[in-house]
Amino acid sequence: MANPSRIYTAALVVIGDEILSGRTHDKNISQVAAWLQVQGIRLREVRVVADDTPAIIEAVNILRTRNDYLFTTGGIGPTHDDITVDAIAEALGVPVVVHPEARAILEGYYETRGGLTDARLRMARTPEGASLIPNRYTGAPGIRCGNVFIMAGVPSITAGMLDALSGQLEGGAALLSETVGCWVGESEVADLLRETEKSFETCQIGSYPFWAEGKTGANFVIRSVSAEDLAACTRALVRGLEVLGKPPIAGGI
Amino acid sequence: MANPSRIYTAALVVIGDEILSGRTHDKNISQVAAWLQVQGIRLREVRVVADDTPAIIEAVNILRTRNDYLFTTGGIGPTHDDITVDAIAEALGVPVVVHPEARAILEGYYETRGGLTDARLRMARTPEGASLIPNRYTGAPGIRCGNVFIMAGVPSITAGMLDALSGQLEGGAALLSETVGCWVGESEVADLLRETEKSFETCQIGSYPFWAEGKTGANFVIRSVSAEDLAACTRALVRGLEVLGKPPIAGGI
């Protein structure tokens, strides 16, 4: 599904009061980001919004229009605070329906677990015209409507949904990266970083300081869609660091 | 600095390619969120954007206008990929200047560390009219311009900056919360949760499932600005769970 001649983009909307209150530490941003990298899709923007219909609608409508794909996490369970499906249906201008396939999945899942109650049936509701994303852990499926992918808030369930989508979405060339770690204050090599990046048009260099073993260090991350440019830029940076008497940390950090 | 009669809101813009690529797991959202709770300020929205001037400007201008406070993390170091100060100055329509107090701080900090080079002097640049937020770890200060607070990307440095701001910002009544954990599938108590929430106008109940010890459980988080309503709503929920034969987990989970 790769089309290396164009850049594919995605956005993510994380829905949940529990993230904005600081109670729950989000794990979906990094797992969705890392998964998208492998699919050859760039994550352009993330928004974290409350369990609030207008906030969800605003974020979904802006971001699904400006990106190839929009993912959401959170708010698709059986309780009153799970309002994602209704909000997204409203954003798309379609009614909410009980999806027959989702209903069948839930009937099977709850057959030995007390049966399909009204609350559980909520999890079979989708925006009209949707297809399902399998959930191999707890039955209740994710939902795809056009370019919008509605996933669970619980990270392990979302991981399974992402796995089910692997290789299914059209993507471009993956953004490749190399990391060079060095015991150096980043301000000491700022010129080298800027000049090296300038010499390789397809490459970006990010600089991320750290403190460890009582010393100052930095990781320099080189990113490119060209494996050849990436290797050449990395070699140039390593040489430059060596010339300054700051050779990279063997094996990285 | 508390004014309990109104609700104060904040937004956060996390700036950094390293978060969107999945390379770095963000820690600033949860620490800023938790800190704001204590200040009596509600975090309304978070956006994660790339190291990209137009993306930063858009997020900053929308969010500073609709909230009492806007915080940013990331992109204020000494290297070429640190563009936050320039982007925010452009968003505010003011020039970037070398802040004399920041310059003096950096001169002191680098006196025994090789001196204040051009790269290091970048960290004394602020939008015109800014004041400084102390950084007790690495010299380079955070920046306040009106209701915009520009902080570091490195979580430990941001923690120090937040600490320096503690009690300095006007806030409202803190949103209080209680958590009730229970070995129950949330779908089994969906009606109880909805009805209990309805009975207490100032309370919201969030439901967060978990799986542990081979069993299904859920944490129910009750939030309110009223300590009295919070206690009453929590009691009502606990009673309701007991009536259903699902008493709360002693000591929580």
Short mmCIF file of C-alpha atoms in Angstrom, two decimals:
data_model
loop_
_atom_site.label_atom_id
_atom_site.label_comp_id
_atom_site.label_asym_id
_atom_site.label_seq_id
_atom_site.Cartn_x
_atom_site.Cartn_y
_atom_site.Cartn_z
CA MET A 1 0.00 0.00 0.00
CA ALA A 2 2.99 2.35 -0.35
CA ASN A 3 3.06 5.30 -2.72
CA PRO A 4 6.50 6.83 -2.13
CA SER A 5 5.80 9.83 -4.37
CA ARG A 6 3.55 11.61 -1.92
CA ILE A 7 3.45 12.41 1.79
CA TYR A 8 0.50 10.99 3.73
CA THR A 9 -0.54 12.72 6.93
CA ALA A 10 -2.65 11.89 9.95
CA ALA A 11 -3.93 13.61 13.08
CA LEU A 12 -4.99 12.18 16.41
CA VAL A 13 -7.71 13.39 18.77
CA VAL A 14 -7.36 12.01 22.30
CA ILE A 15 -10.76 12.31 24.00
CA GLY A 16 -10.95 12.24 27.77
CA ASP A 17 -11.35 14.33 30.92
CA GLU A 18 -9.02 11.88 32.67
CA ILE A 19 -6.06 13.01 30.53
CA LEU A 20 -6.80 16.73 30.96
CA SER A 21 -7.15 16.35 34.73
CA GLY A 22 -3.73 14.73 34.98
CA ARG A 23 -5.25 11.61 36.53
CA THR A 24 -4.30 9.35 33.63
CA HIS A 25 -0.97 9.55 31.85
CA ASP A 26 -1.69 9.23 28.11
CA LYS A 27 -0.06 6.31 26.33
CA ASN A 28 -1.92 6.51 23.04
CA ILE A 29 -0.05 9.45 21.53
CA SER A 30 3.28 7.64 21.44
CA GLN A 31 1.84 4.30 20.36
CA VAL A 32 -0.23 5.79 17.54
CA ALA A 33 2.76 7.95 16.50
CA ALA A 34 5.14 4.99 16.38
CA TRP A 35 2.61 2.83 14.49
CA LEU A 36 1.98 5.56 11.89
CA GLN A 37 5.74 5.88 11.25
CA VAL A 38 5.82 2.22 10.21
CA GLN A 39 2.80 2.73 7.91
CA GLY A 40 4.59 5.57 6.07
CA ILE A 41 2.15 8.14 7.45
CA ARG A 42 3.24 11.34 9.23
CA LEU A 43 1.48 12.36 12.43
CA ARG A 44 0.99 16.11 11.93
CA GLU A 45 -0.95 17.16 15.01
CA VAL A 46 -2.51 15.79 18.17
CA ARG A 47 -5.30 17.38 20.17
CA VAL A 48 -6.45 16.31 23.59
CA VAL A 49 -10.03 17.40 24.23
CA ALA A 50 -12.55 16.91 27.03
CA ASP A 51 -15.59 14.61 27.03
CA ASP A 52 -17.48 17.53 25.49
CA THR A 53 -19.47 17.28 22.26
CA PRO A 54 -18.65 20.70 20.74
CA ALA A 55 -14.93 20.25 21.50
CA ILE A 56 -14.88 16.83 19.83
CA ILE A 57 -16.80 18.06 16.79
CA GLU A 58 -14.50 21.04 16.28
CA ALA A 59 -11.30 18.99 16.50
CA VAL A 60 -12.62 16.15 14.32
CA ASN A 61 -13.93 18.38 11.56
CA ILE A 62 -10.81 20.52 11.25
CA LEU A 63 -8.36 17.64 11.42
CA ARG A 64 -10.17 15.13 9.17
CA THR A 65 -10.33 17.78 6.46
CA ARG A 66 -6.66 18.70 6.53
CA ASN A 67 -5.22 15.20 6.80
CA ASP A 68 -5.43 11.92 4.93
CA TYR A 69 -6.43 10.12 8.11
CA LEU A 70 -7.85 11.06 11.48
CA PHE A 71 -7.66 8.77 14.50
CA THR A 72 -9.47 9.21 17.80
CA THR A 73 -8.98 7.40 21.09
CA GLY A 74 -11.36 7.28 24.04
CA GLY A 75 -15.04 7.52 24.82
CA ILE A 76 -16.45 4.42 23.10
CA GLY A 77 -17.40 2.35 26.15
CA PRO A 78 -20.85 1.53 27.57
CA THR A 79 -21.28 4.35 30.11
CA HIS A 80 -22.94 7.78 30.03
CA ASP A 81 -19.57 9.57 29.66
CA ASP A 82 -18.83 7.73 26.39
CA ILE A 83 -20.03 10.29 23.84
CA THR A 84 -17.49 9.90 21.04
CA VAL A 85 -19.74 8.02 18.57
CA ASP A 86 -22.57 10.54 18.91
CA ALA A 87 -20.22 13.52 18.60
CA ILE A 88 -18.47 12.14 15.52
CA ALA A 89 -21.77 11.24 13.84
CA GLU A 90 -22.84 14.83 14.42
CA ALA A 91 -19.50 16.07 13.02
CA LEU A 92 -20.04 13.94 9.89
CA GLY A 93 -23.69 14.93 9.61
CA VAL A 94 -25.02 11.36 9.71
CA PRO A 95 -27.32 9.55 12.17
CA VAL A 96 -26.18 6.98 14.73
CA VAL A 97 -27.36 3.45 13.99
CA VAL A 98 -26.94 0.04 15.62
CA HIS A 99 -24.40 -1.69 13.36
CA PRO A 100 -25.69 -5.26 12.71
CA GLU A 101 -22.21 -6.80 12.55
CA ALA A 102 -21.15 -5.05 15.78
CA ARG A 103 -24.35 -6.26 17.44
CA ALA A 104 -23.58 -9.84 16.35
CA ILE A 105 -20.02 -9.58 17.69
CA LEU A 106 -21.26 -8.31 21.05
CA GLU A 107 -24.00 -10.99 21.25
CA GLY A 108 -21.28 -13.61 20.79
CA TYR A 109 -18.91 -11.98 23.27
CA TYR A 110 -21.51 -11.53 26.02
CA GLU A 111 -23.26 -14.88 25.45
CA THR A 112 -21.33 -16.42 28.36
CA ARG A 113 -20.97 -13.10 30.20
CA GLY A 114 -24.54 -12.25 31.22
CA GLY A 115 -26.00 -11.36 27.82
CA LEU A 116 -26.29 -8.19 25.73
CA THR A 117 -27.86 -5.53 27.96
CA ASP A 118 -28.90 -2.05 26.81
CA ALA A 119 -25.66 -0.58 28.19
CA ARG A 120 -23.57 -3.11 26.27
CA LEU A 121 -25.60 -2.52 23.11
CA ARG A 122 -24.38 1.09 23.21
CA MET A 123 -21.06 -0.29 22.00
CA ALA A 124 -22.70 -1.53 18.77
CA ARG A 125 -23.77 2.02 17.85
CA THR A 126 -21.84 3.64 14.98
CA PRO A 127 -22.22 6.59 12.67
CA GLU A 128 -24.26 5.39 9.65
CA GLY A 129 -22.13 3.92 6.86
CA ALA A 130 -19.28 2.84 9.14
CA SER A 131 -17.20 -0.32 8.95
CA LEU A 132 -15.64 -2.05 11.97
CA ILE A 133 -12.11 -2.37 13.33
CA PRO A 134 -11.68 -5.72 15.13
CA ASN A 135 -11.03 -5.73 18.88
CA ARG A 136 -9.55 -9.07 19.80
CA TYR A 137 -9.59 -8.37 23.54
CA THR A 138 -13.02 -7.20 24.66
CA GLY A 139 -15.38 -7.63 21.73
CA ALA A 140 -16.56 -4.03 21.29
CA PRO A 141 -15.08 -3.01 17.92
CA GLY A 142 -13.42 0.18 16.74
CA ILE A 143 -15.13 2.08 13.97
CA ARG A 144 -14.05 3.42 10.60
CA CYS A 145 -16.09 6.14 8.87
CA GLY A 146 -14.39 7.35 5.70
CA ASN A 147 -11.00 8.63 6.82
CA VAL A 148 -11.94 8.71 10.52
CA PHE A 149 -10.79 5.81 12.74
CA ILE A 150 -12.46 5.64 16.16
CA MET A 151 -10.51 3.60 18.70
CA ALA A 152 -10.59 2.73 22.39
CA GLY A 153 -9.07 4.77 25.20
CA VAL A 154 -7.52 1.75 26.94
CA PRO A 155 -4.04 1.53 25.37
CA SER A 156 -3.87 -2.26 25.19
CA ILE A 157 -7.18 -2.41 23.30
CA THR A 158 -6.06 0.36 20.94
CA ALA A 159 -2.84 -1.60 20.33
CA GLY A 160 -4.91 -4.54 19.09
CA MET A 161 -6.97 -2.26 16.84
CA LEU A 162 -3.84 -0.71 15.34
CA ASP A 163 -2.46 -4.18 14.77
CA ALA A 164 -5.65 -5.10 12.88
CA LEU A 165 -5.16 -2.02 10.67
CA SER A 166 -1.47 -2.65 9.96
CA GLY A 167 -0.71 -2.57 6.24
CA GLN A 168 -4.34 -1.65 5.41
CA LEU A 169 -3.84 2.09 4.86
CA GLU A 170 -2.18 3.72 1.90
CA GLY A 171 1.05 5.37 3.00
CA GLY A 172 4.13 6.95 1.50
CA ALA A 173 7.82 6.44 2.03
CA ALA A 174 8.61 5.92 5.69
CA LEU A 175 10.54 8.69 7.40
CA LEU A 176 13.81 7.04 8.38
CA SER A 177 15.93 8.16 11.31
CA GLU A 178 19.33 7.70 12.89
CA THR A 179 20.31 8.79 16.39
CA VAL A 180 23.80 9.97 17.36
CA GLY A 181 24.39 10.37 21.10
CA CYS A 182 27.27 12.49 22.38
CA TRP A 183 28.64 13.78 25.70
CA VAL A 184 28.39 17.43 24.70
CA GLY A 185 26.27 20.43 25.58
CA GLU A 186 24.09 21.05 22.54
CA SER A 187 25.05 24.74 22.57
CA GLU A 188 28.67 23.72 21.83
CA VAL A 189 27.69 22.12 18.54
CA ALA A 190 24.81 24.34 17.44
CA ASP A 191 26.74 25.64 14.42
CA LEU A 192 27.76 22.15 13.34
CA LEU A 193 24.15 20.92 13.54
CA ARG A 194 22.80 23.84 11.54
CA GLU A 195 25.48 23.63 8.84
CA THR A 196 25.20 19.84 8.53
CA GLU A 197 21.43 20.02 8.14
CA LYS A 198 21.81 22.72 5.48
CA SER A 199 24.14 20.49 3.44
CA PHE A 200 21.52 17.73 3.07
CA GLU A 201 18.30 19.05 1.65
CA THR A 202 16.13 16.02 2.50
CA CYS A 203 17.38 15.76 6.10
CA GLN A 204 16.24 17.34 9.36
CA ILE A 205 18.32 17.19 12.52
CA GLY A 206 16.68 17.40 15.94
CA SER A 207 18.73 18.02 19.09
CA TYR A 208 17.58 16.59 22.46
CA PRO A 209 19.67 17.29 25.57
CA PHE A 210 19.96 14.88 28.48
CA TRP A 211 21.78 14.65 31.80
CA ALA A 212 23.16 11.31 32.92
CA GLU A 213 26.09 9.94 34.91
CA GLY A 214 26.56 13.51 36.21
CA LYS A 215 27.33 14.76 32.70
CA THR A 216 25.61 16.76 29.97
CA GLY A 217 24.84 14.99 26.72
CA ALA A 218 22.59 15.27 23.71
CA ASN A 219 20.96 12.96 21.19
CA PHE A 220 20.97 14.21 17.63
CA VAL A 221 18.21 12.62 15.56
CA ILE A 222 18.63 12.78 11.78
CA ARG A 223 15.44 12.16 9.77
CA SER A 224 15.02 11.67 6.01
CA VAL A 225 12.92 9.72 3.52
CA SER A 226 16.17 8.97 1.62
CA ALA A 227 18.24 6.14 3.12
CA GLU A 228 21.25 7.37 1.15
CA ASP A 229 21.00 10.99 2.34
CA LEU A 230 20.35 9.80 5.88
CA ALA A 231 23.53 7.74 5.90
CA ALA A 232 25.60 10.54 4.33
CA CYS A 233 24.24 13.19 6.72
CA THR A 234 24.86 10.93 9.72
CA ARG A 235 28.45 10.29 8.56
CA ALA A 236 29.01 14.05 8.10
CA LEU A 237 27.67 14.78 11.58
CA VAL A 238 29.78 12.07 13.21
CA ARG A 239 32.90 13.38 11.42
CA GLY A 240 32.08 16.92 12.51
CA LEU A 241 31.71 15.83 16.15
CA GLU A 242 35.02 13.96 15.98
CA VAL A 243 36.77 17.04 14.56
CA LEU A 244 35.48 19.02 17.55
CA GLY A 245 36.93 16.37 19.88
CA LYS A 246 33.43 15.12 20.81
CA PRO A 247 33.14 11.63 19.31
CA PRO A 248 29.73 9.94 19.52
CA ILE A 249 29.01 7.62 22.42
CA ALA A 250 29.76 4.10 21.22
CA GLY A 251 26.49 2.16 21.14
CA GLY A 252 24.44 5.29 21.85
CA ILE A 253 22.61 6.07 25.07
CA MET B 1 -4.87 34.11 44.44
CA ALA B 2 -8.12 32.14 44.43
CA ASN B 3 -11.39 33.51 43.12
CA PRO B 4 -13.85 30.68 43.67
CA SER B 5 -16.68 32.46 41.86
CA ARG B 6 -15.32 31.88 38.38
CA ILE B 7 -13.75 29.06 36.38
CA TYR B 8 -10.23 29.69 35.11
CA THR B 9 -9.04 27.77 32.06
CA ALA B 10 -5.72 26.98 30.42
CA ALA B 11 -4.46 25.28 27.28
CA LEU B 12 -1.12 23.63 26.56
CA VAL B 13 0.80 23.49 23.28
CA VAL B 14 3.47 20.78 23.23
CA ILE B 15 5.98 21.68 20.51
CA GLY B 16 8.22 18.99 19.08
CA ASP B 17 8.80 16.65 16.14
CA GLU B 18 10.15 14.11 18.63
CA ILE B 19 6.70 13.64 20.20
CA LEU B 20 4.88 13.37 16.85
CA SER B 21 7.40 10.83 15.56
CA GLY B 22 6.82 8.60 18.58
CA ARG B 23 10.51 8.79 19.52
CA THR B 24 9.87 10.61 22.80
CA HIS B 25 7.04 9.75 25.14
CA ASP B 26 5.57 13.06 26.34
CA LYS B 27 5.61 13.66 30.08
CA ASN B 28 4.64 17.32 30.09
CA ILE B 29 0.91 16.90 29.48
CA SER B 30 0.32 15.01 32.70
CA GLN B 31 2.65 17.14 34.81
CA VAL B 32 1.19 20.43 33.57
CA ALA B 33 -2.34 19.01 33.98
CA ALA B 34 -1.72 17.89 37.55
CA TRP B 35 -0.04 21.21 38.47
CA LEU B 36 -2.93 23.24 37.02
CA GLN B 37 -5.45 21.24 39.09
CA VAL B 38 -3.68 22.38 42.24
CA GLN B 39 -3.71 26.01 41.05
CA GLY B 40 -7.51 25.91 40.58
CA ILE B 41 -7.16 26.17 36.78
CA ARG B 42 -8.83 23.74 34.35
CA LEU B 43 -6.82 22.38 31.45
CA ARG B 44 -9.29 22.63 28.56
CA GLU B 45 -7.25 21.47 25.57
CA VAL B 46 -3.80 20.27 24.59
CA ARG B 47 -2.29 20.41 21.12
CA VAL B 48 0.91 18.71 20.05
CA VAL B 49 2.41 20.44 17.01
CA ALA B 50 5.60 20.04 14.96
CA ASP B 51 8.66 22.30 15.00
CA ASP B 52 6.89 24.34 12.34
CA THR B 53 6.30 28.10 12.60
CA PRO B 54 2.81 28.30 11.04
CA ALA B 55 1.60 25.35 13.15
CA ILE B 56 2.87 26.98 16.35
CA ILE B 57 1.39 30.36 15.48
CA GLU B 58 -2.04 28.90 14.70
CA ALA B 59 -2.24 26.88 17.92
CA VAL B 60 -0.91 29.71 20.12
CA ASN B 61 -3.21 32.38 18.72
CA ILE B 62 -6.40 30.32 18.96
CA LEU B 63 -5.70 28.94 22.41
CA ARG B 64 -4.38 32.08 24.13
CA THR B 65 -7.52 33.91 23.02
CA ARG B 66 -9.98 31.35 24.36
CA ASN B 67 -8.28 30.61 27.67
CA ASP B 68 -7.07 32.55 30.69
CA TYR B 69 -3.62 31.02 30.33
CA LEU B 70 -1.63 29.32 27.60
CA PHE B 71 1.42 27.19 28.33
CA THR B 72 3.90 25.87 25.80
CA THR B 73 6.65 23.27 26.23
CA GLY B 74 9.59 22.63 23.93
CA GLY B 75 11.79 24.42 21.41
CA ILE B 76 13.58 26.99 23.61
CA GLY B 77 17.11 25.58 23.53
CA PRO B 78 20.23 26.84 21.73
CA THR B 79 20.01 24.89 18.45
CA HIS B 80 18.59 25.64 14.99
CA ASP B 81 15.46 23.52 15.63
CA ASP B 82 14.49 25.71 18.60
CA ILE B 83 12.02 28.08 16.96
CA THR B 84 9.40 28.57 19.67
CA VAL B 85 10.43 32.10 20.73
CA ASP B 86 10.46 33.42 17.16
CA ALA B 87 7.13 31.75 16.34
CA ILE B 88 5.40 33.08 19.46
CA ALA B 89 6.78 36.60 18.92
CA GLU B 90 5.31 36.45 15.42
CA ALA B 91 2.00 35.18 16.85
CA LEU B 92 1.95 38.12 19.29
CA GLY B 93 3.05 40.62 16.61
CA VAL B 94 6.12 41.79 18.54
CA PRO B 95 9.85 41.67 17.72
CA VAL B 96 12.33 39.30 19.34
CA VAL B 97 14.86 41.04 21.60
CA VAL B 98 17.75 39.95 23.79
CA HIS B 99 16.33 40.19 27.32
CA PRO B 100 18.94 41.94 29.51
CA GLU B 101 18.04 39.97 32.66
CA ALA B 102 18.16 36.65 30.77
CA ARG B 103 21.51 37.63 29.30
CA ALA B 104 22.86 38.36 32.79
CA ILE B 105 21.57 35.00 34.09
CA LEU B 106 23.23 33.14 31.23
CA GLU B 107 26.50 35.08 31.65
CA GLY B 108 26.56 33.98 35.27
CA TYR B 109 25.64 30.39 34.49
CA TYR B 110 28.22 29.96 31.71
CA GLU B 111 31.01 31.92 33.45
CA THR B 112 32.61 28.66 34.62
CA ARG B 113 31.27 26.64 31.66
CA GLY B 114 33.13 28.11 28.67
CA GLY B 115 31.44 31.50 28.43
CA LEU B 116 28.37 32.89 26.67
CA THR B 117 28.67 31.93 22.98
CA ASP B 118 26.30 33.05 20.22
CA ALA B 119 24.44 29.75 20.41
CA ARG B 120 23.93 30.14 24.17
CA LEU B 121 22.88 33.75 23.75
CA ARG B 122 19.93 32.46 21.68
CA MET B 123 18.44 31.36 25.00
CA ALA B 124 18.31 35.01 26.18
CA ARG B 125 16.04 35.97 23.28
CA THR B 126 12.40 36.68 24.16
CA PRO B 127 9.40 38.33 22.58
CA GLU B 128 9.56 42.06 23.43
CA GLY B 129 7.90 42.93 26.72
CA ALA B 130 8.37 39.50 28.29
CA SER B 131 9.24 38.63 31.89
CA LEU B 132 11.22 35.57 32.94
CA ILE B 133 10.36 32.28 34.65
CA PRO B 134 13.29 31.05 36.75
CA ASN B 135 15.03 27.81 35.75
CA ARG B 136 16.95 26.56 38.75
CA TYR B 137 18.58 23.70 36.85
CA THR B 138 20.23 24.94 33.65
CA GLY B 139 20.14 28.73 33.71
CA ALA B 140 18.14 29.41 30.55
CA PRO B 141 14.85 30.85 31.82
CA GLY B 142 11.27 30.27 30.77
CA ILE B 143 9.37 33.24 29.42
CA ARG B 144 6.06 34.91 30.22
CA CYS B 145 4.40 37.23 27.68
CA GLY B 146 0.99 38.34 28.88
CA ASN B 147 -1.00 35.14 29.39
CA VAL B 148 1.49 32.98 27.47
CA PHE B 149 4.00 30.89 29.46
CA ILE B 150 6.87 29.46 27.43
CA MET B 151 8.60 26.52 29.10
CA ALA B 152 11.25 23.90 28.37
CA GLY B 153 10.69 20.56 26.65
CA VAL B 154 12.82 18.61 29.14
CA PRO B 155 10.26 17.54 31.79
CA SER B 156 12.56 18.00 34.81
CA ILE B 157 13.32 21.60 33.78
CA THR B 158 9.64 22.31 33.18
CA ALA B 159 8.91 20.88 36.65
CA GLY B 160 11.21 23.53 38.16
CA MET B 161 9.56 26.29 36.14
CA LEU B 162 6.08 25.18 37.26
CA ASP B 163 7.31 25.11 40.82
CA ALA B 164 8.52 28.72 40.43
CA LEU B 165 5.05 29.69 39.19
CA SER B 166 3.14 27.90 41.99
CA GLY B 167 0.64 30.19 43.67
CA GLN B 168 1.47 33.05 41.28
CA LEU B 169 -1.53 32.70 38.96
CA GLU B 170 -5.09 33.65 39.74
CA GLY B 171 -7.25 30.53 39.87
CA GLY B 172 -10.70 29.47 40.95
CA ALA B 173 -11.98 26.73 43.17
CA ALA B 174 -10.02 23.54 42.67
CA LEU B 175 -11.90 20.68 41.02
CA LEU B 176 -11.99 18.00 43.71
CA SER B 177 -12.21 14.31 43.00
CA GLU B 178 -12.82 10.94 44.65
CA THR B 179 -12.10 7.56 43.10
CA VAL B 180 -14.15 4.44 43.80
CA GLY B 181 -12.66 1.20 42.46
CA CYS B 182 -14.83 -1.87 42.00
CA TRP B 183 -14.57 -5.41 40.58
CA VAL B 184 -17.36 -4.93 38.07
CA GLY B 185 -17.70 -4.57 34.32
CA GLU B 186 -18.64 -0.94 33.73
CA SER B 187 -21.53 -2.01 31.49
CA GLU B 188 -23.16 -3.69 34.52
CA VAL B 189 -23.43 -0.40 36.39
CA ALA B 190 -23.98 2.04 33.52
CA ASP B 191 -27.51 2.90 34.70
CA LEU B 192 -26.38 3.47 38.29
CA LEU B 193 -23.58 5.79 37.15
CA ARG B 194 -25.88 7.86 34.93
CA GLU B 195 -28.62 8.14 37.54
CA THR B 196 -26.20 9.00 40.34
CA GLU B 197 -24.55 11.73 38.26
CA LYS B 198 -27.99 13.17 37.41
CA SER B 199 -28.85 13.44 41.13
CA PHE B 200 -25.90 15.75 41.89
CA GLU B 201 -25.87 18.77 39.61
CA THR B 202 -22.30 19.87 40.40
CA CYS B 203 -20.79 16.38 39.98
CA GLN B 204 -19.43 14.50 36.97
CA ILE B 205 -18.67 10.78 37.11
CA GLY B 206 -16.06 9.26 34.80
CA SER B 207 -15.79 5.50 34.32
CA TYR B 208 -12.41 3.88 33.53
CA PRO B 209 -12.22 0.10 33.04
CA PHE B 210 -9.21 -1.99 33.97
CA TRP B 211 -8.17 -5.63 33.94
CA ALA B 212 -6.11 -6.97 36.82
CA GLU B 213 -5.65 -10.23 38.73
CA GLY B 214 -7.49 -11.91 35.83
CA LYS B 215 -10.65 -9.93 36.60
CA THR B 216 -12.55 -6.99 35.13
CA GLY B 217 -12.79 -3.83 37.20
CA ALA B 218 -13.46 -0.15 36.84
CA ASN B 219 -12.51 3.05 38.59
CA PHE B 220 -15.29 5.59 38.96
CA VAL B 221 -13.96 9.13 39.37
CA ILE B 222 -16.37 11.67 40.84
CA ARG B 223 -15.41 15.32 40.28
CA SER B 224 -16.94 18.46 41.78
CA VAL B 225 -15.97 21.92 42.98
CA SER B 226 -18.20 21.32 46.03
CA ALA B 227 -16.64 19.17 48.74
CA GLU B 228 -20.10 18.54 50.20
CA ASP B 229 -21.65 17.40 46.91
CA LEU B 230 -18.58 15.31 46.18
CA ALA B 231 -18.90 13.46 49.48
CA ALA B 232 -22.67 12.98 49.06
CA CYS B 233 -22.36 11.77 45.46
CA THR B 234 -19.56 9.37 46.42
CA ARG B 235 -21.66 7.98 49.29
CA ALA B 236 -24.64 7.52 46.95
CA LEU B 237 -22.51 5.69 44.40
CA VAL B 238 -20.96 3.42 47.02
CA ARG B 239 -24.42 2.59 48.40
CA GLY B 240 -25.68 1.89 44.88
CA LEU B 241 -22.79 -0.48 44.20
CA GLU B 242 -23.39 -2.29 47.50
CA VAL B 243 -27.09 -2.72 46.67
CA LEU B 244 -26.05 -4.35 43.37
CA GLY B 245 -23.78 -6.73 45.30
CA LYS B 246 -20.65 -5.02 44.00
CA PRO B 247 -19.06 -3.30 46.99
CA PRO B 248 -16.06 -1.03 46.31
CA ILE B 249 -12.57 -2.47 46.61
CA ALA B 250 -11.32 -1.67 50.11
CA GLY B 251 -8.43 0.76 49.79
CA GLY B 252 -9.01 1.19 46.04
CA ILE B 253 -6.76 -0.08 43.27
#
